[in-house]
Short mmCIF file of C-alpha atoms in Angstrom, two decimals:
data_model
loop_
_atom_site.label_atom_id
_atom_site.label_comp_id
_atom_site.label_asym_id
_atom_site.label_seq_id
_atom_site.Cartn_x
_atom_site.Cartn_y
_atom_site.Cartn_z
CA MET Y 1 0.03 0.05 -0.52
CA THR Y 2 1.26 3.35 -0.86
CA ALA Y 3 1.40 5.94 0.84
CA PRO Y 4 -0.40 8.88 0.16
CA PRO Y 5 1.15 12.02 -1.41
CA PRO Y 6 2.38 14.67 -0.19
CA GLU Y 7 -0.25 17.66 0.68
CA ALA Y 8 0.92 20.99 -1.37
CA PRO Y 9 1.30 24.42 0.73
CA GLN Y 10 -1.56 26.43 1.70
CA PRO Y 11 -1.48 29.63 0.87
CA ALA Y 12 -1.75 32.08 3.00
CA ALA Y 13 -4.87 34.27 4.45
CA GLY Y 14 -5.26 36.90 1.91
CA GLY Y 15 -3.14 34.80 -0.99
CA GLY Y 16 0.08 35.64 0.55
CA ARG Y 17 2.67 33.36 1.16
CA SER Y 18 2.94 30.99 4.03
CA ALA Y 19 6.71 32.11 4.89
CA GLN Y 20 7.49 36.27 5.76
CA TRP Y 21 10.09 37.81 4.50
CA ALA Y 22 12.95 39.39 6.26
CA ILE Y 23 14.95 41.96 6.07
CA PRO Y 24 18.01 40.80 7.13
CA ARG Y 25 19.45 42.93 10.29
CA GLY Y 26 22.65 43.97 9.51
CA LEU Y 27 20.56 45.30 5.64
CA ILE Y 28 18.66 47.66 8.04
CA VAL Y 29 20.55 49.22 9.95
CA LEU Y 30 22.49 50.27 6.73
CA LEU Y 31 19.46 51.97 5.55
CA VAL Y 32 19.43 53.56 8.67
CA ALA Y 33 22.69 54.60 8.45
CA ALA Y 34 22.11 55.98 4.88
CA ALA Y 35 18.48 57.94 6.12
CA THR Y 36 20.63 59.23 9.49
CA VAL Y 37 23.32 60.84 6.48
CA VAL Y 38 20.64 62.21 3.75
CA ALA Y 39 18.69 63.78 6.73
CA VAL Y 40 21.44 65.29 9.03
CA THR Y 41 23.31 66.73 5.24
CA GLY Y 42 19.69 68.26 4.45
CA ALA Y 43 19.24 69.61 8.47
CA LYS Y 44 22.88 70.98 7.62
CA ALA Y 45 22.16 72.52 4.55
CA PHE Y 46 18.45 74.25 5.62
CA ALA Y 47 20.49 75.54 9.05
CA GLY Y 48 18.99 79.04 8.67
CA VAL Y 49 15.90 77.83 8.65
CA LEU Y 50 15.67 74.66 12.15
CA GLY Y 51 17.54 76.81 14.21
CA PRO Y 52 15.28 79.76 14.81
CA VAL Y 53 12.58 77.54 14.11
CA PHE Y 54 13.82 74.91 17.19
CA LEU Y 55 14.14 77.79 19.26
CA ALA Y 56 10.77 79.21 18.32
CA LEU Y 57 9.63 76.11 19.92
CA MET Y 58 12.09 76.11 23.32
CA LEU Y 59 10.78 79.52 23.60
CA THR Y 60 7.14 78.49 23.86
CA ILE Y 61 7.58 75.39 25.48
CA ALA Y 62 9.64 77.62 28.07
CA VAL Y 63 6.20 79.96 29.00
CA GLN Y 64 3.24 77.16 27.93
CA PRO Y 65 2.93 77.23 31.15
CA ILE Y 66 1.71 81.24 31.74
CA GLN Y 67 -0.82 80.03 29.66
CA GLN Y 68 -1.73 77.04 31.31
CA TRP Y 69 -1.88 79.26 34.30
CA MET Y 70 -3.90 81.30 33.14
CA GLN Y 71 -6.91 79.51 32.04
CA ARG Y 72 -6.87 77.12 35.16
CA ARG Y 73 -7.74 80.22 36.66
CA GLY Y 74 -10.73 81.30 34.49
CA ARG Y 75 -8.94 83.74 32.60
CA PRO Y 76 -9.84 84.01 28.32
CA ALA Y 77 -7.10 81.37 26.44
CA TRP Y 78 -6.52 84.64 23.93
CA LEU Y 79 -5.93 86.81 27.24
CA GLY Y 80 -3.00 83.50 28.69
CA MET Y 81 -1.82 84.39 25.15
CA LEU Y 82 -1.03 87.63 25.45
CA ALA Y 83 1.30 87.72 28.46
CA ALA Y 84 3.07 84.42 26.82
CA LEU Y 85 3.66 86.31 23.90
CA VAL Y 86 4.83 89.56 26.29
CA VAL Y 87 6.94 87.49 28.63
CA VAL Y 88 9.02 85.46 25.21
CA TYR Y 89 9.24 89.13 23.24
CA LEU Y 90 10.82 90.96 26.58
CA ILE Y 91 13.51 88.11 27.13
CA LEU Y 92 13.92 88.02 23.21
CA LEU Y 93 14.06 91.57 22.35
CA GLY Y 94 15.70 92.55 25.64
CA LEU Y 95 19.05 89.64 25.12
CA VAL Y 96 19.11 90.87 21.65
CA ALA Y 97 19.50 94.17 22.67
CA ALA Y 98 21.57 94.37 26.21
CA MET Y 99 24.25 92.19 23.38
CA ALA Y 100 23.96 94.88 20.14
CA VAL Y 101 24.76 97.37 22.42
CA SER Y 102 27.44 96.18 24.53
CA ALA Y 103 29.16 94.69 21.77
CA ALA Y 104 29.10 98.28 20.25
CA GLN Y 105 30.63 99.74 23.10
CA LEU Y 106 33.67 97.15 23.02
CA ALA Y 107 34.11 98.14 19.54
CA THR Y 108 34.24 101.31 20.38
CA SER Y 109 36.78 100.96 23.56
CA LEU Y 110 39.08 98.03 21.31
CA PRO Y 111 40.86 100.86 19.58
CA ASP Y 112 42.50 102.23 22.69
CA TYR Y 113 44.63 99.54 23.74
CA SER Y 114 46.40 99.16 20.56
CA ASP Y 115 49.23 100.05 22.01
CA ARG Y 116 49.14 98.10 24.94
CA PHE Y 117 48.56 94.29 22.62
CA GLY Y 118 51.36 95.98 20.71
CA ASP Y 119 53.48 95.92 24.04
CA LEU Y 120 52.61 92.67 25.14
CA LEU Y 121 53.10 90.63 21.52
CA ASP Y 122 56.94 92.63 22.02
CA GLN Y 123 56.95 90.82 25.26
CA VAL Y 124 56.17 87.65 24.42
CA GLN Y 125 58.73 87.73 20.75
CA ASN Y 126 61.46 89.03 23.74
CA LEU Y 127 60.49 85.64 25.64
CA LEU Y 128 60.61 83.81 22.46
CA ALA Y 129 63.97 84.51 21.33
CA ARG Y 130 65.43 83.86 24.49
CA PHE Y 131 64.56 79.99 23.80
CA ASP Y 132 66.56 80.11 20.61
CA ILE Y 133 63.52 80.05 18.92
CA ASP Y 134 64.51 81.11 15.45
CA GLN Y 135 63.10 84.49 14.47
CA GLU Y 136 61.51 84.35 11.47
CA ARG Y 137 58.74 81.50 12.89
CA ILE Y 138 58.12 83.81 16.15
CA ASP Y 139 57.49 86.99 13.06
CA HIS Y 140 55.37 83.96 11.59
CA ALA Y 141 53.47 82.71 14.33
CA LEU Y 142 52.92 86.65 15.69
CA SER Y 143 51.71 87.81 12.32
CA GLY Y 144 48.37 86.77 12.64
CA PHE Y 145 47.53 88.46 16.04
CA ASP Y 146 46.95 92.20 15.48
CA LEU Y 147 44.15 94.33 17.34
CA GLY Y 148 43.49 96.50 14.34
CA LYS Y 149 42.18 93.26 12.89
CA LEU Y 150 40.00 92.39 15.51
CA VAL Y 151 38.38 95.95 15.61
CA GLU Y 152 37.46 95.13 12.12
CA VAL Y 153 35.73 91.64 12.71
CA LEU Y 154 33.81 93.29 15.80
CA GLU Y 155 32.61 95.65 13.43
CA ASP Y 156 31.63 93.74 10.22
CA LEU Y 157 29.70 91.77 12.78
CA LEU Y 158 28.30 95.02 14.27
CA ARG Y 159 27.07 95.72 9.92
CA GLY Y 160 25.10 92.31 9.78
CA LEU Y 161 23.26 92.86 12.95
CA ALA Y 162 20.37 94.15 10.05
CA GLY Y 163 21.15 91.13 8.60
CA ALA Y 164 20.09 88.51 11.57
CA PHE Y 165 17.00 90.78 12.29
CA SER Y 166 15.82 89.17 9.80
CA ASN Y 167 16.17 85.90 11.73
CA LEU Y 168 14.68 87.86 14.44
CA VAL Y 169 11.56 89.22 12.57
CA PHE Y 170 10.82 85.42 11.52
CA VAL Y 171 11.51 83.98 15.00
CA VAL Y 172 9.06 86.39 16.91
CA THR Y 173 6.86 85.73 13.81
CA LEU Y 174 6.66 82.21 14.65
CA LEU Y 175 6.93 82.31 18.44
CA LEU Y 176 3.20 84.28 17.59
CA PHE Y 177 1.70 81.76 15.89
CA MET Y 178 3.04 79.12 18.02
CA VAL Y 179 1.96 80.53 20.92
CA PHE Y 180 -1.30 80.64 19.18
CA ASP Y 181 -1.31 77.04 18.62
CA GLY Y 182 -1.14 76.44 22.72
CA MET Y 183 -3.92 78.10 23.47
CA SER Y 184 -5.48 74.30 21.89
CA ILE Y 185 -2.06 72.37 22.59
CA GLY Y 186 -3.88 70.92 25.68
CA ARG Y 187 -6.95 69.73 24.82
CA ARG Y 188 -5.16 68.33 21.07
CA MET Y 189 -2.90 66.08 24.05
CA ASP Y 190 -5.82 64.50 25.43
CA VAL Y 191 -7.07 63.46 22.39
CA LEU Y 192 -3.79 61.80 21.03
CA ARG Y 193 -3.64 60.99 24.71
CA GLY Y 194 -6.77 58.44 24.01
CA MET Y 195 -5.74 57.75 20.44
CA ARG Y 196 -1.99 56.90 20.89
CA PRO Y 197 -1.05 56.90 24.64
CA ASP Y 198 2.88 56.09 23.58
CA ILE Y 199 2.88 59.17 20.93
CA ALA Y 200 1.59 61.24 23.89
CA GLN Y 201 3.65 59.94 26.90
CA ALA Y 202 6.90 60.37 24.67
CA LEU Y 203 5.99 64.64 23.61
CA GLY Y 204 4.94 65.07 26.71
CA SER Y 205 8.35 64.19 28.67
CA PHE Y 206 10.32 65.60 26.01
CA THR Y 207 8.61 69.22 27.04
CA ALA Y 208 8.87 68.23 30.82
CA GLY Y 209 12.22 67.82 30.40
CA THR Y 210 13.07 70.97 27.87
CA ARG Y 211 10.89 72.88 31.08
CA LYS Y 212 13.15 71.47 33.73
CA TYR Y 213 16.34 72.12 32.03
CA LEU Y 214 15.47 75.10 30.62
CA ILE Y 215 14.38 76.42 34.14
CA VAL Y 216 17.88 74.83 36.01
CA SER Y 217 20.29 76.17 33.29
CA THR Y 218 18.65 79.70 34.14
CA VAL Y 219 18.29 79.63 37.32
CA PHE Y 220 22.11 78.82 37.39
CA GLY Y 221 23.19 80.87 34.54
CA LEU Y 222 21.81 84.45 36.70
CA ILE Y 223 23.53 83.24 39.83
CA VAL Y 224 26.72 82.40 38.26
CA ALA Y 225 26.24 85.85 36.16
CA VAL Y 226 25.78 87.74 39.42
CA LEU Y 227 29.13 86.48 41.03
CA ASP Y 228 30.92 86.53 37.66
CA GLY Y 229 29.75 90.37 37.06
CA VAL Y 230 30.45 91.46 40.85
CA ALA Y 231 33.68 89.64 40.78
CA LEU Y 232 34.69 91.51 37.77
CA GLY Y 233 33.44 94.88 38.99
CA LEU Y 234 35.68 94.17 42.08
CA LEU Y 235 38.49 94.39 39.90
CA ALA Y 236 37.60 97.13 38.01
CA VAL Y 237 37.66 94.85 34.34
CA PRO Y 238 36.35 96.67 32.17
CA PHE Y 239 32.05 95.74 30.94
CA PRO Y 240 31.81 93.37 33.36
CA LEU Y 241 27.81 93.48 32.83
CA LEU Y 242 28.97 92.53 29.51
CA TRP Y 243 30.66 89.61 30.34
CA ALA Y 244 27.90 89.03 33.00
CA LEU Y 245 25.70 88.29 29.97
CA LEU Y 246 27.81 86.69 28.49
CA SER Y 247 28.28 84.12 31.58
CA PHE Y 248 24.86 83.86 31.34
CA ILE Y 249 24.49 82.93 27.90
CA THR Y 250 26.78 80.42 27.80
CA ASN Y 251 25.65 78.78 30.65
CA TYR Y 252 23.14 77.21 28.65
CA ILE Y 253 25.99 75.89 26.11
CA PRO Y 254 27.20 72.35 28.63
CA ASN Y 255 30.50 71.31 29.10
CA ILE Y 256 32.75 74.28 27.17
CA GLY Y 257 30.56 77.26 28.48
CA PHE Y 258 32.13 78.22 30.92
CA VAL Y 259 35.15 78.24 28.73
CA ILE Y 260 33.63 80.18 26.42
CA GLY Y 261 32.36 83.24 28.86
CA LEU Y 262 36.28 83.04 30.59
CA VAL Y 263 38.54 83.39 27.17
CA PRO Y 264 36.79 87.28 26.60
CA PRO Y 265 37.31 88.86 30.26
CA ALA Y 266 40.06 87.11 30.90
CA LEU Y 267 41.99 88.88 27.37
CA LEU Y 268 40.64 92.59 28.47
CA ALA Y 269 41.84 91.89 31.67
CA LEU Y 270 45.04 91.54 30.26
CA LEU Y 271 45.11 93.93 27.89
CA ASP Y 272 43.75 96.89 30.31
CA SER Y 273 46.29 95.46 33.47
CA GLY Y 274 48.57 92.96 32.80
CA VAL Y 275 48.94 89.01 33.82
CA THR Y 276 48.33 89.85 36.91
CA LYS Y 277 44.77 90.27 36.38
CA MET Y 278 44.02 88.04 34.62
CA ILE Y 279 44.82 85.37 36.71
CA TRP Y 280 42.37 86.22 39.70
CA VAL Y 281 40.07 87.04 36.87
CA ILE Y 282 40.95 82.87 35.57
CA VAL Y 283 41.25 81.93 39.27
CA LEU Y 284 37.83 83.98 40.20
CA TYR Y 285 35.69 82.50 37.36
CA CYS Y 286 37.55 78.88 38.00
CA VAL Y 287 35.74 78.83 41.66
CA PHE Y 288 33.07 80.02 40.77
CA ASN Y 289 31.92 78.26 37.11
CA VAL Y 290 34.27 75.38 37.86
CA VAL Y 291 32.32 74.53 41.76
CA VAL Y 292 28.05 75.79 39.79
CA GLN Y 293 28.34 74.59 36.54
CA SER Y 294 30.70 71.48 36.91
CA VAL Y 295 29.53 69.88 40.29
CA ILE Y 296 26.37 71.27 41.60
CA GLN Y 297 24.00 71.57 38.10
CA PRO Y 298 25.16 68.79 36.24
CA LYS Y 299 23.85 67.00 39.11
CA TYR Y 300 20.15 68.96 38.45
CA VAL Y 301 20.41 68.72 34.42
CA GLY Y 302 21.32 65.71 34.41
CA ASP Y 303 18.15 64.33 36.67
CA ALA Y 304 16.43 66.48 34.63
CA VAL Y 305 16.68 65.50 31.26
CA GLY Y 306 17.71 62.01 31.64
CA LEU Y 307 21.34 62.20 29.48
CA SER Y 308 25.00 60.96 30.40
CA VAL Y 309 27.27 63.49 30.85
CA THR Y 310 28.90 61.13 27.51
CA ILE Y 311 25.40 62.06 25.53
CA THR Y 312 25.68 65.94 25.96
CA PHE Y 313 28.84 66.54 24.99
CA LEU Y 314 28.21 64.15 22.13
CA SER Y 315 25.01 66.01 21.53
CA LEU Y 316 27.03 69.90 21.75
CA VAL Y 317 29.39 68.85 19.58
CA PHE Y 318 27.02 67.28 16.89
CA TRP Y 319 23.84 70.34 17.11
CA SER Y 320 26.95 72.63 16.69
CA TRP Y 321 28.41 71.33 13.21
CA VAL Y 322 24.84 71.01 12.22
CA LEU Y 323 23.20 74.28 13.38
CA GLY Y 324 26.22 76.59 13.90
CA ALA Y 325 25.83 79.23 17.18
CA LEU Y 326 22.07 77.97 18.13
CA GLY Y 327 22.92 74.12 18.30
CA ALA Y 328 25.18 75.04 20.68
CA LEU Y 329 22.71 76.65 23.06
CA LEU Y 330 19.77 74.41 22.14
CA ALA Y 331 22.00 71.60 22.09
CA ILE Y 332 20.39 69.07 25.29
CA PRO Y 333 16.71 70.03 24.47
CA LEU Y 334 17.03 68.73 20.66
CA THR Y 335 19.17 65.53 21.59
CA LEU Y 336 15.53 65.46 24.12
CA LEU Y 337 13.53 65.86 20.88
CA ALA Y 338 15.23 63.09 18.53
CA LYS Y 339 15.37 61.07 21.65
CA ALA Y 340 11.26 61.54 22.08
CA LEU Y 341 11.22 60.80 18.30
CA LEU Y 342 13.33 58.10 17.68
CA PHE Y 343 13.56 56.29 20.89
CA ASP Y 344 10.66 57.00 23.61
CA MET Y 345 7.80 56.87 21.14
CA ASP Y 346 7.95 53.08 20.76
CA PRO Y 347 7.72 51.01 23.47
CA SER Y 348 10.16 48.12 21.70
CA THR Y 349 13.46 50.99 21.43
CA ARG Y 350 12.93 52.60 25.36
CA TRP Y 351 15.36 50.43 26.62
CA MET Y 352 17.74 52.51 25.11
CA ASP Y 353 17.18 54.96 27.87
CA VAL Y 354 18.86 52.48 29.74
CA LEU Y 355 22.21 52.71 27.50
CA ILE Y 356 22.22 57.48 27.17
CA GLY Y 357 20.19 57.29 30.68
CA GLY Y 358 22.01 59.66 33.60
CA SER Y 359 23.29 58.11 36.96
CA THR Y 360 20.10 59.23 39.55
CA PRO Y 361 20.27 59.97 43.17
CA GLY Y 362 18.99 56.71 43.47
CA GLY Y 363 21.95 55.32 41.95
CA GLY Y 364 20.01 53.39 39.19
CA PRO Y 365 19.37 53.44 35.96
CA PRO Y 366 16.59 55.43 33.52
CA ALA Y 367 13.58 52.63 33.42
CA PRO Y 368 12.27 51.62 30.09
CA ASP Y 369 9.07 54.18 30.48
CA GLY Y 370 10.80 57.00 30.96
CA SER Y 371 10.87 56.78 35.33
CA ARG Y 372 13.68 56.59 37.13
CA ALA Y 373 14.99 52.99 38.75
CA GLY Y 374 15.82 53.41 42.23
CA ARG Y 375 13.63 56.97 42.63
CA ARG Y 376 11.18 55.92 45.69
#
């Protein structure tokens, strides 16, 4: 008795094949890498537009609690929008005006230090000559140091300030539309939470983390700015208010903002009063800024945003390369936005938080749902 012939494989439901076609994991990695390169190249090409858009988004998130507070007190939605808009306009225009006036005063006063700058170059040249360094090499090394060129750069910067106001007008206009949309963002998030809770959770985590980061950075920036401004005033360093403002702004730049804020007042102290005052400026900046920005502030920033120190530094490098100066100022919020879009929206990829998250007060890593392990 012969065995019955084997049955032919039945087609899957819907007429498809029974065997599923899977993309090799290596090919997925290559496709993701290629898509990332294309996206980053496009972002870098449109940095002039994306930078102001992200700045407007961060400012809108910062003042959104004003609208929510007004609505909770029963005030009309348009009144909360108007209050938030006035606050954010005053902050933005105040910073721009203060920087423009201070830069103009600095550019006007720098030519007075030209003789002192020349004397310092002569001293450096004599010092190098004592070490038997070839005079031609000394002249070549010092040829690029010219205070007149620095003044010309500052004057060009001030003349180009009118061009920068085109971006400022764009940011101001975009803020108007974003704050207007903020009147209904609460209802939209409620609807989204019912339809796609994972996406709503990721976006809510991004806005909460960004707002905490901005609050922490602003508070510590004000502390550092006051300490630096008072110290520079007591040392009689020219333009202490300008350097205090610079310390406040560079506090939003992670890791290296302290160095950027230190170099200009230290150099001006050297030109104005010599090496001793420059050393005092460096020492006081290190005492104030290193303690506040490198010891105290990272603890609160890391707890607020959930990013490790390494990821924070890499985000600074990456976003500075893509968007320029605005990328450096907005590196942390932009990284939080990328984290929300790429990882937090999908429960299957939230394990990445364990790798990129910073340590917590309880010593544990961030949990996959965005909460903190070890926190009670």
